[in-house]
mmCIF file of C-alpha atoms in Angstrom:
data_model
loop_
_atom_site.group_PDB
_atom_site.id
_atom_site.type_symbol
_atom_site.label_atom_id
_atom_site.label_comp_id
_atom_site.label_asym_id
_atom_site.label_seq_id
_atom_site.Cartn_x
_atom_site.Cartn_y
_atom_site.Cartn_z
ATOM 1 C CA MET A 953 -5.578 55.111 12.196
ATOM 2 C CA LYS A 954 -2.621 52.858 12.931
ATOM 3 C CA ASP A 955 -4.884 50.061 14.156
ATOM 4 C CA THR A 956 -7.074 50.428 11.057
ATOM 5 C CA SER A 957 -4.093 50.294 8.700
ATOM 6 C CA LYS A 958 -2.723 47.214 10.471
ATOM 7 C CA TYR A 959 -6.101 45.507 10.160
ATOM 8 C CA ARG A 960 -6.365 46.338 6.467
ATOM 9 C CA GLY A 961 -2.830 45.081 5.849
ATOM 10 C CA ARG A 962 -3.558 41.808 7.628
ATOM 11 C CA ALA A 963 -6.868 41.435 5.815
ATOM 12 C CA ALA A 964 -5.150 42.001 2.466
ATOM 13 C CA THR A 965 -2.434 39.465 3.305
ATOM 14 C CA ASN A 966 -5.072 36.968 4.410
ATOM 15 C CA SER A 967 -7.007 37.478 1.180
ATOM 16 C CA VAL A 968 -3.910 36.945 -0.945
ATOM 17 C CA TRP A 969 -2.951 33.722 0.818
ATOM 18 C CA MET A 970 -6.535 32.495 0.823
ATOM 19 C CA ALA A 971 -6.746 33.104 -2.922
ATOM 20 C CA LEU A 972 -3.459 31.240 -3.480
ATOM 21 C CA SER A 973 -4.689 28.346 -1.340
ATOM 22 C CA VAL A 974 -7.967 28.124 -3.241
ATOM 23 C CA ALA A 975 -6.118 28.303 -6.575
ATOM 24 C CA ALA A 976 -3.742 25.508 -5.521
ATOM 25 C CA THR A 977 -6.679 23.388 -4.378
ATOM 26 C CA VAL A 978 -8.586 23.936 -7.619
ATOM 27 C CA LEU A 979 -5.452 23.158 -9.644
ATOM 28 C CA GLY A 980 -4.803 19.950 -7.729
ATOM 29 C CA LEU A 981 -8.430 18.806 -7.944
ATOM 30 C CA GLY A 982 -8.525 19.717 -11.619
ATOM 31 C CA MET A 983 -5.469 17.609 -12.388
ATOM 32 C CA LEU A 984 -6.919 14.727 -10.358
ATOM 33 C CA CYS A 985 -10.214 14.953 -12.256
ATOM 34 C CA LEU A 986 -8.377 14.981 -15.584
ATOM 35 C CA ILE A 987 -6.345 11.909 -14.635
ATOM 36 C CA LEU A 988 -9.350 9.992 -13.321
ATOM 37 C CA GLY A 989 -11.488 11.096 -16.250
ATOM 38 C CA SER A 990 -8.911 9.901 -18.772
ATOM 39 C CA LEU A 991 -8.471 6.644 -16.859
ATOM 40 C CA LEU A 992 -12.216 5.985 -16.656
ATOM 41 C CA TRP A 993 -12.812 6.914 -20.304
ATOM 42 C CA ASN A 994 -10.078 4.674 -21.654
ATOM 43 C CA GLY A 995 -10.142 1.992 -18.958
ATOM 44 C CA LEU A 996 -13.870 1.255 -18.828
ATOM 45 C CA THR A 997 -14.089 1.002 -22.609
ATOM 46 C CA SER A 998 -11.206 -1.474 -22.562
ATOM 47 C CA LEU A 999 -12.783 -3.813 -20.010
ATOM 48 C CA SER A 1000 -14.405 -6.979 -21.312
ATOM 49 C CA PRO A 1001 -14.846 -10.591 -20.154
ATOM 50 C CA ARG A 1002 -11.784 -11.492 -22.229
ATOM 51 C CA VAL A 1003 -9.609 -9.388 -19.887
ATOM 52 C CA PHE A 1004 -10.400 -11.743 -16.998
ATOM 53 C CA THR A 1005 -10.379 -15.046 -18.882
ATOM 54 C CA GLU A 1006 -7.442 -14.967 -21.324
ATOM 55 C CA MET A 1007 -3.667 -14.779 -20.950
ATOM 56 C CA THR A 1008 -1.516 -11.831 -21.932
ATOM 57 C CA PRO A 1009 -1.057 -11.981 -25.712
ATOM 58 C CA PRO A 1010 2.053 -11.607 -27.866
ATOM 59 C CA PRO A 1011 2.580 -8.172 -29.483
ATOM 60 C CA GLY A 1012 -0.151 -7.193 -31.928
ATOM 61 C CA SER A 1013 -2.661 -9.822 -30.772
ATOM 62 C CA ALA A 1014 -5.807 -9.657 -28.657
ATOM 63 C CA GLY A 1015 -5.886 -11.292 -25.253
ATOM 64 C CA GLY A 1016 -6.493 -10.738 -21.560
ATOM 65 C CA LEU A 1017 -4.811 -10.237 -18.211
ATOM 66 C CA LEU A 1018 -5.745 -13.407 -16.324
ATOM 67 C CA ASN A 1019 -2.169 -14.484 -15.563
ATOM 68 C CA ALA A 1020 -1.169 -10.931 -14.572
ATOM 69 C CA ILE A 1021 -4.176 -10.542 -12.253
ATOM 70 C CA MET A 1022 -3.583 -13.900 -10.568
ATOM 71 C CA GLY A 1023 0.161 -13.279 -10.283
ATOM 72 C CA SER A 1024 -0.411 -9.898 -8.630
ATOM 73 C CA LEU A 1025 -2.987 -11.430 -6.295
ATOM 74 C CA MET A 1026 -0.676 -14.271 -5.258
ATOM 75 C CA MET A 1027 2.298 -12.005 -4.604
ATOM 76 C CA THR A 1028 0.130 -9.505 -2.723
ATOM 77 C CA VAL A 1029 -1.217 -12.263 -0.481
ATOM 78 C CA LEU A 1030 2.321 -13.516 0.151
ATOM 79 C CA GLY A 1031 3.479 -9.969 0.910
ATOM 80 C CA VAL A 1032 0.689 -9.490 3.452
ATOM 81 C CA LEU A 1033 1.350 -12.897 5.042
ATOM 82 C CA VAL A 1034 5.023 -11.957 5.427
ATOM 83 C CA GLY A 1035 4.712 -8.290 6.377
ATOM 84 C CA ALA A 1036 1.516 -8.024 8.415
ATOM 85 C CA PRO A 1037 2.479 -10.410 11.287
ATOM 86 C CA LEU A 1038 5.916 -8.807 11.599
ATOM 87 C CA GLY A 1039 4.394 -5.321 11.594
ATOM 88 C CA ILE A 1040 1.759 -6.266 14.175
ATOM 89 C CA MET A 1041 4.302 -7.889 16.489
ATOM 90 C CA ALA A 1042 6.744 -4.989 16.211
ATOM 91 C CA GLY A 1043 3.944 -2.465 16.752
ATOM 92 C CA THR A 1044 2.753 -4.415 19.790
ATOM 93 C CA TRP A 1045 6.248 -4.378 21.277
ATOM 94 C CA LEU A 1046 6.562 -0.623 20.740
ATOM 95 C CA ALA A 1047 3.168 0.102 22.284
ATOM 96 C CA GLU A 1048 3.180 -2.368 25.168
ATOM 97 C CA TYR A 1049 6.733 -3.394 26.069
ATOM 98 C CA SER A 1050 9.145 -0.666 24.984
ATOM 99 C CA ALA A 1051 8.596 1.879 27.760
ATOM 100 C CA GLY A 1052 11.988 3.269 28.782
ATOM 101 C CA SER A 1053 13.838 1.302 26.114
ATOM 102 C CA ARG A 1054 16.421 3.062 23.950
ATOM 103 C CA LEU A 1055 15.884 0.459 21.259
ATOM 104 C CA ALA A 1056 12.345 1.771 20.710
ATOM 105 C CA SER A 1057 13.545 5.079 19.288
ATOM 106 C CA VAL A 1058 15.917 3.194 16.969
ATOM 107 C CA VAL A 1059 13.086 0.959 15.734
ATOM 108 C CA ARG A 1060 10.829 3.962 15.100
ATOM 109 C CA PHE A 1061 13.627 5.754 13.248
ATOM 110 C CA ILE A 1062 14.282 2.735 11.009
ATOM 111 C CA ASN A 1063 10.545 2.333 10.449
ATOM 112 C CA ASP A 1064 10.275 5.966 9.337
ATOM 113 C CA ILE A 1065 13.122 5.373 6.881
ATOM 114 C CA LEU A 1066 11.351 2.315 5.458
ATOM 115 C CA LEU A 1067 8.117 4.302 5.124
ATOM 116 C CA SER A 1068 9.816 6.944 3.010
ATOM 117 C CA ALA A 1069 12.348 4.745 1.194
ATOM 118 C CA PRO A 1070 11.874 4.424 -2.589
ATOM 119 C CA SER A 1071 10.412 1.037 -3.419
ATOM 120 C CA ILE A 1072 13.113 0.467 -6.042
ATOM 121 C CA VAL A 1073 15.689 0.381 -3.230
ATOM 122 C CA ILE A 1074 13.702 -2.380 -1.532
ATOM 123 C CA GLY A 1075 13.532 -4.223 -4.843
ATOM 124 C CA LEU A 1076 17.303 -4.026 -5.246
ATOM 125 C CA PHE A 1077 17.777 -5.317 -1.698
ATOM 126 C CA ILE A 1078 15.526 -8.332 -2.283
ATOM 127 C CA TYR A 1079 17.250 -8.921 -5.636
ATOM 128 C CA THR A 1080 20.570 -9.132 -3.787
ATOM 129 C CA VAL A 1081 19.367 -11.536 -1.101
ATOM 130 C CA ALA A 1082 16.685 -13.616 -2.862
ATOM 131 C CA VAL A 1083 17.233 -13.458 -6.636
ATOM 132 C CA GLU A 1084 20.956 -13.310 -7.273
ATOM 133 C CA PRO A 1085 21.880 -16.237 -4.964
ATOM 134 C CA VAL A 1086 19.420 -18.626 -6.678
ATOM 135 C CA GLY A 1087 20.089 -17.292 -10.175
ATOM 136 C CA ARG A 1088 16.501 -16.567 -11.265
ATOM 137 C CA PHE A 1089 13.545 -14.268 -10.716
ATOM 138 C CA SER A 1090 10.588 -15.645 -8.784
ATOM 139 C CA GLY A 1091 7.171 -14.841 -7.405
ATOM 140 C CA ILE A 1092 8.482 -15.552 -3.913
ATOM 141 C CA ALA A 1093 11.063 -12.785 -4.271
ATOM 142 C CA GLY A 1094 8.321 -10.448 -5.487
ATOM 143 C CA GLY A 1095 6.171 -11.320 -2.471
ATOM 144 C CA LEU A 1096 9.101 -10.718 -0.123
ATOM 145 C CA ALA A 1097 9.707 -7.291 -1.662
ATOM 146 C CA LEU A 1098 6.055 -6.387 -1.185
ATOM 147 C CA GLY A 1099 6.187 -7.758 2.354
ATOM 148 C CA VAL A 1100 9.029 -5.403 3.254
ATOM 149 C CA ILE A 1101 6.864 -2.504 2.058
ATOM 150 C CA VAL A 1102 3.930 -3.752 4.149
ATOM 151 C CA ILE A 1103 5.878 -3.929 7.423
ATOM 152 C CA PRO A 1104 6.350 -0.206 8.221
ATOM 153 C CA VAL A 1105 2.743 0.681 7.332
ATOM 154 C CA VAL A 1106 1.265 -2.019 9.568
ATOM 155 C CA LEU A 1107 3.797 -1.325 12.327
ATOM 156 C CA ARG A 1108 2.931 2.371 12.529
ATOM 157 C CA THR A 1109 -0.811 1.745 12.430
ATOM 158 C CA THR A 1110 -0.666 -1.030 15.028
ATOM 159 C CA GLU A 1111 1.364 1.057 17.469
ATOM 160 C CA ASP A 1112 -0.956 4.049 17.108
ATOM 161 C CA MET A 1113 -4.116 1.956 17.494
ATOM 162 C CA LEU A 1114 -2.847 0.102 20.567
ATOM 163 C CA ARG A 1115 -1.866 3.370 22.228
ATOM 164 C CA LEU A 1116 -5.417 4.632 21.758
ATOM 165 C CA VAL A 1117 -6.812 1.808 23.910
ATOM 166 C CA PRO A 1118 -7.681 3.364 27.312
ATOM 167 C CA THR A 1119 -5.320 2.565 30.180
ATOM 168 C CA ALA A 1120 -8.355 1.892 32.374
ATOM 169 C CA LEU A 1121 -9.207 -1.087 30.188
ATOM 170 C CA ARG A 1122 -5.776 -2.569 30.832
ATOM 171 C CA GLU A 1123 -5.976 -1.919 34.568
ATOM 172 C CA ALA A 1124 -9.423 -3.515 34.793
ATOM 173 C CA SER A 1125 -8.106 -6.623 33.047
ATOM 174 C CA TYR A 1126 -5.097 -6.839 35.371
ATOM 175 C CA ALA A 1127 -7.447 -6.470 38.353
ATOM 176 C CA LEU A 1128 -9.266 -9.600 37.183
ATOM 177 C CA GLY A 1129 -6.000 -11.551 37.372
ATOM 178 C CA MET A 1130 -5.218 -11.710 33.660
ATOM 179 C CA THR A 1131 -1.589 -11.926 32.587
ATOM 180 C CA ARG A 1132 -0.053 -9.245 30.369
ATOM 181 C CA SER A 1133 0.064 -11.441 27.291
ATOM 182 C CA LEU A 1134 -3.549 -12.495 27.827
ATOM 183 C CA VAL A 1135 -4.632 -8.866 28.221
ATOM 184 C CA ILE A 1136 -2.946 -7.987 24.920
ATOM 185 C CA ARG A 1137 -4.403 -10.938 23.018
ATOM 186 C CA LYS A 1138 -7.943 -10.947 24.434
ATOM 187 C CA VAL A 1139 -8.616 -7.331 25.372
ATOM 188 C CA ILE A 1140 -6.315 -4.858 23.618
ATOM 189 C CA TYR A 1141 -6.288 -6.586 20.239
ATOM 190 C CA SER A 1142 -10.100 -6.841 20.352
ATOM 191 C CA ALA A 1143 -10.423 -3.132 21.117
ATOM 192 C CA ALA A 1144 -7.985 -2.155 18.343
ATOM 193 C CA ARG A 1145 -9.002 -4.787 15.775
ATOM 194 C CA SER A 1146 -10.663 -2.425 13.300
ATOM 195 C CA GLY A 1147 -7.685 -0.050 13.395
ATOM 196 C CA ILE A 1148 -5.210 -2.847 12.772
ATOM 197 C CA VAL A 1149 -7.303 -4.191 9.891
ATOM 198 C CA THR A 1150 -7.430 -0.663 8.491
ATOM 199 C CA GLY A 1151 -3.631 -0.537 8.532
ATOM 200 C CA ILE A 1152 -3.412 -3.854 6.689
ATOM 201 C CA LEU A 1153 -5.872 -2.652 4.041
ATOM 202 C CA LEU A 1154 -3.882 0.544 3.567
ATOM 203 C CA ALA A 1155 -0.729 -1.522 3.175
ATOM 204 C CA VAL A 1156 -2.429 -3.673 0.521
ATOM 205 C CA ALA A 1157 -3.496 -0.509 -1.299
ATOM 206 C CA ARG A 1158 0.101 0.714 -1.099
ATOM 207 C CA ILE A 1159 1.612 -2.386 -2.692
ATOM 208 C CA SER A 1160 -1.118 -3.017 -5.274
ATOM 209 C CA GLY A 1161 0.438 -0.766 -7.882
ATOM 210 C CA GLU A 1162 4.129 -1.162 -7.064
ATOM 211 C CA THR A 1163 6.164 -1.735 -10.196
ATOM 212 C CA ALA A 1164 9.791 -0.997 -9.316
ATOM 213 C CA PRO A 1165 10.358 -3.807 -6.761
ATOM 214 C CA LEU A 1166 8.759 -6.382 -9.071
ATOM 215 C CA LEU A 1167 11.064 -5.431 -11.943
ATOM 216 C CA PHE A 1168 14.002 -6.755 -9.906
ATOM 217 C CA THR A 1169 12.278 -9.731 -8.293
ATOM 218 C CA ALA A 1170 9.344 -11.336 -10.144
ATOM 219 C CA LEU A 1171 9.961 -9.817 -13.597
ATOM 220 C CA ASN A 1172 7.230 -11.281 -15.853
ATOM 221 C CA ASN A 1173 5.762 -14.446 -17.322
ATOM 222 C CA GLN A 1174 3.550 -14.500 -20.394
ATOM 223 C CA PHE A 1175 1.869 -17.700 -19.224
ATOM 224 C CA PHE A 1176 -0.207 -18.605 -16.183
ATOM 225 C CA SER A 1177 1.735 -20.360 -13.419
ATOM 226 C CA TRP A 1178 1.104 -21.444 -9.848
ATOM 227 C CA ASP A 1179 4.833 -22.007 -9.321
ATOM 228 C CA MET A 1180 6.068 -19.049 -7.274
ATOM 229 C CA THR A 1181 9.660 -20.217 -7.570
ATOM 230 C CA ARG A 1182 9.610 -19.072 -11.209
ATOM 231 C CA PRO A 1183 9.143 -15.641 -12.835
ATOM 232 C CA MET A 1184 5.544 -14.533 -12.403
ATOM 233 C CA SER A 1185 3.365 -12.163 -14.347
ATOM 234 C CA ASN A 1186 1.931 -9.131 -12.557
ATOM 235 C CA LEU A 1187 -0.305 -6.211 -13.447
ATOM 236 C CA PRO A 1188 2.142 -3.330 -12.815
ATOM 237 C CA TYR A 1189 4.797 -4.819 -15.094
ATOM 238 C CA VAL A 1190 2.254 -5.679 -17.810
ATOM 239 C CA ILE A 1191 0.883 -2.128 -17.718
ATOM 240 C CA PHE A 1192 4.415 -0.748 -17.970
ATOM 241 C CA GLN A 1193 5.185 -3.054 -20.907
ATOM 242 C CA PHE A 1194 1.927 -2.671 -22.838
ATOM 243 C CA ALA A 1195 1.588 1.096 -22.347
ATOM 244 C CA SER A 1196 4.763 1.629 -24.371
ATOM 245 C CA SER A 1197 3.679 -0.773 -27.108
ATOM 246 C CA PRO A 1198 2.795 0.630 -30.562
ATOM 247 C CA TYR A 1199 -0.101 -1.832 -30.884
ATOM 248 C CA LYS A 1200 -3.603 -0.646 -30.021
ATOM 249 C CA ASP A 1201 -4.658 -3.986 -28.493
ATOM 250 C CA SER A 1202 -1.728 -3.886 -26.056
ATOM 251 C CA GLN A 1203 -2.447 -0.263 -25.142
ATOM 252 C CA SER A 1204 -6.076 -1.183 -24.498
ATOM 253 C CA LEU A 1205 -4.985 -3.932 -22.102
ATOM 254 C CA ALA A 1206 -2.715 -1.457 -20.324
ATOM 255 C CA TRP A 1207 -5.707 0.843 -19.736
ATOM 256 C CA ALA A 1208 -7.758 -2.132 -18.529
ATOM 257 C CA GLY A 1209 -5.038 -3.120 -16.065
ATOM 258 C CA ALA A 1210 -4.770 0.467 -14.831
ATOM 259 C CA ILE A 1211 -8.506 0.722 -14.155
ATOM 260 C CA ILE A 1212 -8.457 -2.634 -12.326
ATOM 261 C CA ILE A 1213 -5.686 -1.474 -10.000
ATOM 262 C CA THR A 1214 -7.337 1.924 -9.480
ATOM 263 C CA MET A 1215 -10.709 0.408 -8.592
ATOM 264 C CA THR A 1216 -9.027 -2.062 -6.241
ATOM 265 C CA VAL A 1217 -7.170 0.707 -4.416
ATOM 266 C CA LEU A 1218 -10.346 2.807 -4.280
ATOM 267 C CA VAL A 1219 -12.377 -0.034 -2.760
ATOM 268 C CA LEU A 1220 -9.647 -0.777 -0.201
ATOM 269 C CA SER A 1221 -9.363 2.906 0.742
ATOM 270 C CA ILE A 1222 -13.139 3.264 1.183
ATOM 271 C CA THR A 1223 -13.246 0.084 3.262
ATOM 272 C CA ALA A 1224 -10.368 1.294 5.454
ATOM 273 C CA ARG A 1225 -12.068 4.661 5.911
ATOM 274 C CA SER A 1226 -15.346 2.973 6.840
ATOM 275 C CA LEU A 1227 -13.616 0.806 9.434
ATOM 276 C CA SER A 1228 -11.867 3.856 10.858
ATOM 277 C CA SER A 1229 -15.124 5.806 11.034
ATOM 278 C CA SER A 1230 -16.954 2.941 12.729
ATOM 279 C CA ARG A 1231 -14.175 2.642 15.311
ATOM 280 C CA THR A 1232 -14.332 6.399 16.024
ATOM 281 C CA SER A 1233 -18.110 6.358 16.389
#
């Protein structure tokens, strides 16, 4: 009898927690579907060729998002060019050279802090070192802020991918007379290439919708500009600005910008997942 009562009690507890887990899952998926449904309904109806060919308009006028799209693209590219090499090099040092080093644990601890740090803190830091000294906002400062966000993501992914490369592959390369640096560049990087690229794509997806750091660095520009030493328009800021506008045309452009960012992140995430799956297979 005692064993039967214990079993029934455990089964009842399991059923309760299973029901709560299913309810939480359904609630989370339901909210996600509502958000995506609202975004698709309003965003797809707001898309038109004008969005990609005209500049952001003044309040109450029709226009597009060309300067915001190009500004976001330019700052994202700069952020990746700044952050990805630093993350790859730091991840390589942690995976290949840091054995027995006390500095390695410090680097990992700082990297974990950067991974979880609010992006607005990074924006304030870049504002202090790259905006305030020169006396103006700029696309370069925005790219630097995004680059700082890229570094910890790429670093963590690079270290993990390099550690997954079999030790036997390294030993075979050393047996052929290859130097350590040559083994890393020609053998280990080749074996971990898809994983490293996946990390870079995830970092791009992370910074694509960042608004807070750009508020303190790039700010905005209503006109198209290639000059990254000046304030530069960007999609997150334009969405933030137009979403709070009382004008329907501006709100429509905000929905269009939101769907563009969402589709970009979705494509990058699917690509990263495909690369990861191909590497595993």
